[in-house]
Amino acid sequence: MAKVPTARLDKLLSSMGYGSRKDIARIAKAGGITLDASTLVDVTKRIPITPDLPHRMSVYGEALDPLAPMVILLNKPVGMTCSHNDDGALVYDILPKRWRLRDPRISTVGRLDKQTSGLLLLTDDGDLLHHATSPKRRVKKTYRVKLARPLIGTEGDLFASGRMILENEDKPLAPAELEVVSPTEALLHITEGRYHQVRRMFAATGNHVSELHREGFGGLVLSNELGPGEWRLLSEAEVALIFQ
Ligand code: URA
């Protein structure tokens, strides 16, 4: 049987953003940390890190935050930036404040532009982030695109050709699939994540993307369950869908 990992109480809580190790010692001394209803005062005690720990441990009467690794599904609203340190509203502002202090830190899986909405994943799992964004894995991303002008009709073939080259680049784009919904609306499935890729693809056809919303990432779909700015943690089975 696999050995259960353990961590010192102060190190564990500090890595989860509850404060410095000194802060944790203070909280413990004040009786603020419990495990299975007993108060933990000795912060040097090693705690077995089992998946049920958040249900068994509380800090100041609240259940412990989720353990690493975690994957968050967020419906990104327009107007927020996928950056840790930019002016203005950041997607990280949506999550609990303490989570900004976690180590390993939580980062977005790729980025969506400030003016793009929809399915955004965030994780503290470096391997997952790497695999989900690696062009080699060809994870499919689906965008709903609203256009300023009607489609001309040749976009689908151009995007599917594998020969389209964006301005200031020399490597052709991987084939992408266009599904026309109406003259000014389409779904676009791409497997890369180049800078402003969807907007630049349509700009190259003389059009302008007026609204961009990501609906799918791998086998994950953003249903109506999450409104703009709402988020939830993904289960292991859902995380596996990313690579489906
Ligand atoms: N393509 C874009 O142009 N913007 C995004 O946010 C995502 C893909």
Short mmCIF file of C-alpha atoms and ligand atoms in Angstrom, two decimals:
data_model
loop_
_atom_site.label_atom_id
_atom_site.label_comp_id
_atom_site.label_asym_id
_atom_site.label_seq_id
_atom_site.Cartn_x
_atom_site.Cartn_y
_atom_site.Cartn_z
CA MET A 1 0.00 0.00 0.00
CA ALA A 2 1.26 3.52 -0.82
CA LYS A 3 2.63 5.43 2.16
CA VAL A 4 0.46 8.37 3.22
CA PRO A 5 2.46 11.62 2.96
CA THR A 6 2.71 13.80 6.03
CA ALA A 7 3.50 17.46 6.63
CA ARG A 8 4.23 19.58 9.66
CA LEU A 9 1.09 21.43 10.68
CA ASP A 10 2.70 24.89 10.48
CA LYS A 11 4.28 24.18 7.10
CA LEU A 12 1.05 22.76 5.70
CA LEU A 13 -1.14 25.68 6.76
CA SER A 14 1.43 28.24 5.78
CA SER A 15 1.68 26.71 2.28
CA MET A 16 -2.10 27.00 2.06
CA GLY A 17 -2.01 30.74 2.70
CA TYR A 18 -3.17 30.82 6.33
CA GLY A 19 -0.18 32.95 7.37
CA SER A 20 3.49 32.66 8.24
CA ARG A 21 4.62 29.78 10.41
CA LYS A 22 4.65 32.25 13.30
CA ASP A 23 1.03 33.18 12.53
CA ILE A 24 0.08 29.49 12.52
CA ALA A 25 1.77 28.99 15.90
CA ARG A 26 -0.29 31.92 17.24
CA ILE A 27 -3.55 30.53 15.82
CA ALA A 28 -2.79 27.08 17.29
CA LYS A 29 -1.94 28.55 20.70
CA ALA A 30 -5.26 30.40 20.68
CA GLY A 31 -7.04 27.05 20.08
CA GLY A 32 -8.03 27.92 16.51
CA ILE A 33 -7.01 24.63 14.84
CA THR A 34 -8.86 21.37 15.31
CA LEU A 35 -8.51 17.89 13.86
CA ASP A 36 -11.37 15.43 14.41
CA ALA A 37 -12.65 17.82 17.08
CA SER A 38 -9.41 17.82 19.14
CA THR A 39 -7.50 21.08 19.36
CA LEU A 40 -4.01 20.99 17.85
CA VAL A 41 -1.56 23.13 19.78
CA ASP A 42 1.78 21.63 18.68
CA VAL A 43 2.47 23.03 15.24
CA THR A 44 5.49 20.77 14.74
CA LYS A 45 3.19 17.74 14.71
CA ARG A 46 3.20 15.88 11.38
CA ILE A 47 -0.25 15.49 9.90
CA PRO A 48 -1.11 12.67 7.47
CA ILE A 49 -2.28 14.34 4.25
CA THR A 50 -5.32 12.29 3.36
CA PRO A 51 -7.98 13.47 0.88
CA ASP A 52 -10.54 13.76 3.67
CA LEU A 53 -8.38 16.22 5.67
CA PRO A 54 -10.45 19.29 4.68
CA HIS A 55 -13.50 17.60 6.23
CA ARG A 56 -11.63 16.68 9.40
CA MET A 57 -9.56 19.80 10.09
CA SER A 58 -10.86 23.26 10.80
CA VAL A 59 -9.17 26.61 11.19
CA TYR A 60 -11.06 29.18 13.23
CA GLY A 61 -14.16 27.02 12.95
CA GLU A 62 -14.08 26.77 9.15
CA ALA A 63 -13.30 23.62 7.16
CA LEU A 64 -9.75 23.52 5.85
CA ASP A 65 -9.34 24.80 2.27
CA PRO A 66 -8.94 22.19 -0.48
CA LEU A 67 -5.56 20.47 -0.61
CA ALA A 68 -3.19 20.74 -3.55
CA PRO A 69 -3.39 19.72 -6.32
CA MET A 70 -6.59 21.46 -7.37
CA VAL A 71 -8.13 22.41 -10.69
CA ILE A 72 -10.64 25.24 -10.78
CA LEU A 73 -13.22 25.79 -13.52
CA LEU A 74 -14.09 29.50 -13.80
CA ASN A 75 -16.53 31.27 -16.06
CA LYS A 76 -14.31 34.28 -16.73
CA PRO A 77 -16.20 37.53 -17.06
CA VAL A 78 -15.19 40.15 -19.64
CA GLY A 79 -12.91 42.86 -18.19
CA MET A 80 -10.62 40.73 -16.00
CA THR A 81 -6.99 39.98 -16.80
CA CYS A 82 -5.25 36.59 -16.59
CA SER A 83 -2.20 37.92 -14.79
CA HIS A 84 -0.79 37.78 -11.28
CA ASN A 85 0.27 41.42 -11.30
CA ASP A 86 -1.40 43.77 -13.70
CA ASP A 87 -3.34 46.98 -13.16
CA GLY A 88 -7.08 46.56 -12.81
CA ALA A 89 -9.20 43.52 -12.05
CA LEU A 90 -7.46 40.13 -12.14
CA VAL A 91 -9.10 36.72 -12.44
CA TYR A 92 -7.35 35.77 -9.18
CA ASP A 93 -9.44 38.44 -7.38
CA ILE A 94 -12.44 36.14 -7.84
CA LEU A 95 -10.94 33.35 -5.70
CA PRO A 96 -10.63 33.47 -1.89
CA LYS A 97 -7.95 36.02 -0.94
CA ARG A 98 -5.90 33.47 0.99
CA TRP A 99 -5.47 31.34 -2.14
CA ARG A 100 -3.19 34.00 -3.62
CA LEU A 101 -0.64 33.04 -0.97
CA ARG A 102 -0.63 29.32 -1.67
CA ASP A 103 2.56 27.49 -2.54
CA PRO A 104 2.56 25.95 -5.12
CA ARG A 105 0.77 28.92 -6.55
CA ILE A 106 -2.40 28.82 -8.56
CA SER A 107 -2.03 29.92 -12.19
CA THR A 108 -4.31 30.06 -15.19
CA VAL A 109 -4.00 27.24 -17.73
CA GLY A 110 -3.13 29.45 -20.67
CA ARG A 111 -4.80 32.82 -20.90
CA LEU A 112 -7.92 34.47 -22.16
CA ASP A 113 -7.78 38.12 -23.28
CA LYS A 114 -9.27 40.74 -21.00
CA GLN A 115 -12.24 41.07 -23.40
CA THR A 116 -12.76 37.29 -23.77
CA SER A 117 -15.18 35.47 -21.47
CA GLY A 118 -15.85 31.85 -20.67
CA LEU A 119 -14.12 28.64 -19.68
CA LEU A 120 -10.88 29.27 -17.83
CA LEU A 121 -9.00 26.64 -15.86
CA LEU A 122 -6.71 27.49 -12.97
CA THR A 123 -4.44 25.04 -11.20
CA ASP A 124 -1.53 24.63 -8.81
CA ASP A 125 -0.49 21.45 -10.63
CA GLY A 126 2.55 22.33 -12.75
CA ASP A 127 2.53 19.08 -14.74
CA LEU A 128 -1.11 19.42 -15.63
CA LEU A 129 -0.60 23.04 -16.67
CA HIS A 130 2.31 22.04 -18.86
CA HIS A 131 0.47 19.16 -20.56
CA ALA A 132 -2.78 21.07 -21.06
CA THR A 133 -1.01 23.98 -22.78
CA SER A 134 1.61 22.03 -24.72
CA PRO A 135 0.95 22.35 -28.48
CA LYS A 136 2.07 18.72 -28.78
CA ARG A 137 -0.97 17.53 -26.83
CA ARG A 138 -3.35 19.31 -29.25
CA VAL A 139 -6.00 19.91 -26.62
CA LYS A 140 -9.05 21.26 -28.44
CA LYS A 141 -10.40 24.66 -27.38
CA THR A 142 -13.83 25.75 -28.60
CA TYR A 143 -14.75 29.42 -28.96
CA ARG A 144 -18.07 31.05 -29.78
CA VAL A 145 -17.24 33.98 -32.00
CA LYS A 146 -19.51 36.93 -32.80
CA LEU A 147 -18.40 38.97 -35.77
CA ALA A 148 -18.78 42.60 -36.78
CA ARG A 149 -19.32 41.64 -40.45
CA PRO A 150 -20.89 38.60 -42.16
CA LEU A 151 -18.62 35.67 -42.97
CA ILE A 152 -17.46 35.65 -46.59
CA GLY A 153 -17.66 31.87 -46.91
CA THR A 154 -14.01 30.97 -47.45
CA GLU A 155 -12.96 31.13 -43.79
CA GLY A 156 -13.67 27.45 -43.04
CA ASP A 157 -11.37 26.18 -45.81
CA LEU A 158 -8.63 28.66 -44.93
CA PHE A 159 -8.70 27.80 -41.20
CA ALA A 160 -8.76 24.05 -41.98
CA SER A 161 -5.92 24.22 -44.49
CA GLY A 162 -2.98 24.01 -42.07
CA ARG A 163 -1.35 26.64 -44.28
CA MET A 164 -2.67 29.83 -42.70
CA ILE A 165 0.12 32.08 -41.43
CA LEU A 166 -0.70 34.90 -39.02
CA GLU A 167 0.85 38.34 -39.38
CA ASN A 168 4.38 38.56 -37.93
CA GLU A 169 4.67 34.76 -37.68
CA ASP A 170 6.28 32.22 -39.96
CA LYS A 171 4.89 28.91 -38.70
CA PRO A 172 1.52 27.96 -40.19
CA LEU A 173 -1.39 27.41 -37.84
CA ALA A 174 -2.51 23.85 -37.17
CA PRO A 175 -5.79 23.05 -38.94
CA ALA A 176 -8.81 24.51 -37.14
CA GLU A 177 -12.48 23.73 -37.62
CA LEU A 178 -15.16 26.36 -38.19
CA GLU A 179 -18.85 25.67 -37.56
CA VAL A 180 -21.04 28.42 -38.93
CA VAL A 181 -24.00 29.29 -36.71
CA SER A 182 -25.24 32.37 -38.58
CA PRO A 183 -23.69 34.93 -40.97
CA THR A 184 -22.12 36.73 -38.00
CA GLU A 185 -21.66 33.88 -35.49
CA ALA A 186 -19.54 30.73 -35.51
CA LEU A 187 -17.89 28.13 -33.32
CA LEU A 188 -14.16 27.76 -33.85
CA HIS A 189 -12.22 24.71 -32.61
CA ILE A 190 -8.45 25.25 -32.34
CA THR A 191 -5.68 23.11 -30.85
CA GLU A 192 -3.10 25.81 -30.22
CA GLY A 193 -3.04 28.87 -28.00
CA ARG A 194 -1.16 31.55 -29.86
CA TYR A 195 -1.36 35.17 -28.80
CA HIS A 196 -4.85 36.60 -29.61
CA GLN A 197 -5.16 33.67 -32.00
CA VAL A 198 -8.89 33.71 -32.74
CA ARG A 199 -9.10 37.49 -33.11
CA ARG A 200 -6.07 37.46 -35.43
CA MET A 201 -7.46 34.61 -37.54
CA PHE A 202 -10.62 36.56 -38.28
CA ALA A 203 -8.72 39.84 -38.68
CA ALA A 204 -6.70 38.11 -41.43
CA THR A 205 -9.98 37.53 -43.31
CA GLY A 206 -10.92 41.22 -43.05
CA ASN A 207 -13.39 40.71 -40.22
CA HIS A 208 -13.47 41.81 -36.60
CA VAL A 209 -14.38 39.71 -33.56
CA SER A 210 -16.88 41.67 -31.53
CA GLU A 211 -17.46 39.02 -28.82
CA LEU A 212 -15.40 35.99 -27.90
CA HIS A 213 -16.45 33.32 -25.42
CA ARG A 214 -14.69 30.01 -24.74
CA GLU A 215 -17.15 27.15 -24.35
CA GLY A 216 -14.93 24.08 -24.34
CA PHE A 217 -11.49 22.87 -23.29
CA GLY A 218 -10.68 19.28 -24.27
CA GLY A 219 -13.77 17.30 -23.31
CA LEU A 220 -14.86 19.88 -20.72
CA VAL A 221 -17.80 22.10 -21.55
CA LEU A 222 -18.89 25.24 -19.74
CA SER A 223 -22.55 24.63 -19.06
CA ASN A 224 -25.06 27.22 -17.83
CA GLU A 225 -24.41 26.04 -14.30
CA LEU A 226 -21.75 28.74 -13.74
CA GLY A 227 -22.66 32.39 -14.30
CA PRO A 228 -19.98 34.96 -15.18
CA GLY A 229 -17.48 35.15 -12.29
CA GLU A 230 -18.62 31.85 -10.75
CA TRP A 231 -16.27 28.92 -10.25
CA ARG A 232 -16.00 25.45 -8.77
CA LEU A 233 -13.39 22.76 -8.23
CA LEU A 234 -13.19 19.93 -10.76
CA SER A 235 -13.31 16.28 -9.74
CA GLU A 236 -10.54 13.90 -10.86
CA ALA A 237 -12.87 12.44 -13.49
CA GLU A 238 -13.54 15.92 -14.88
CA VAL A 239 -9.83 16.74 -14.97
CA ALA A 240 -9.28 13.59 -17.06
CA LEU A 241 -11.79 14.99 -19.58
CA ILE A 242 -9.33 17.79 -20.42
CA PHE A 243 -7.22 15.29 -22.38
CA GLN A 244 -10.08 13.41 -23.98
N1 URA B 1 -7.98 33.80 -29.02
C1 URA B 1 -8.08 35.13 -28.79
O1 URA B 1 -7.97 35.93 -29.72
N2 URA B 1 -8.31 35.54 -27.55
C2 URA B 1 -8.48 34.71 -26.50
O2 URA B 1 -8.71 35.15 -25.38
C3 URA B 1 -8.37 33.33 -26.76
C4 URA B 1 -8.11 32.89 -28.03
#
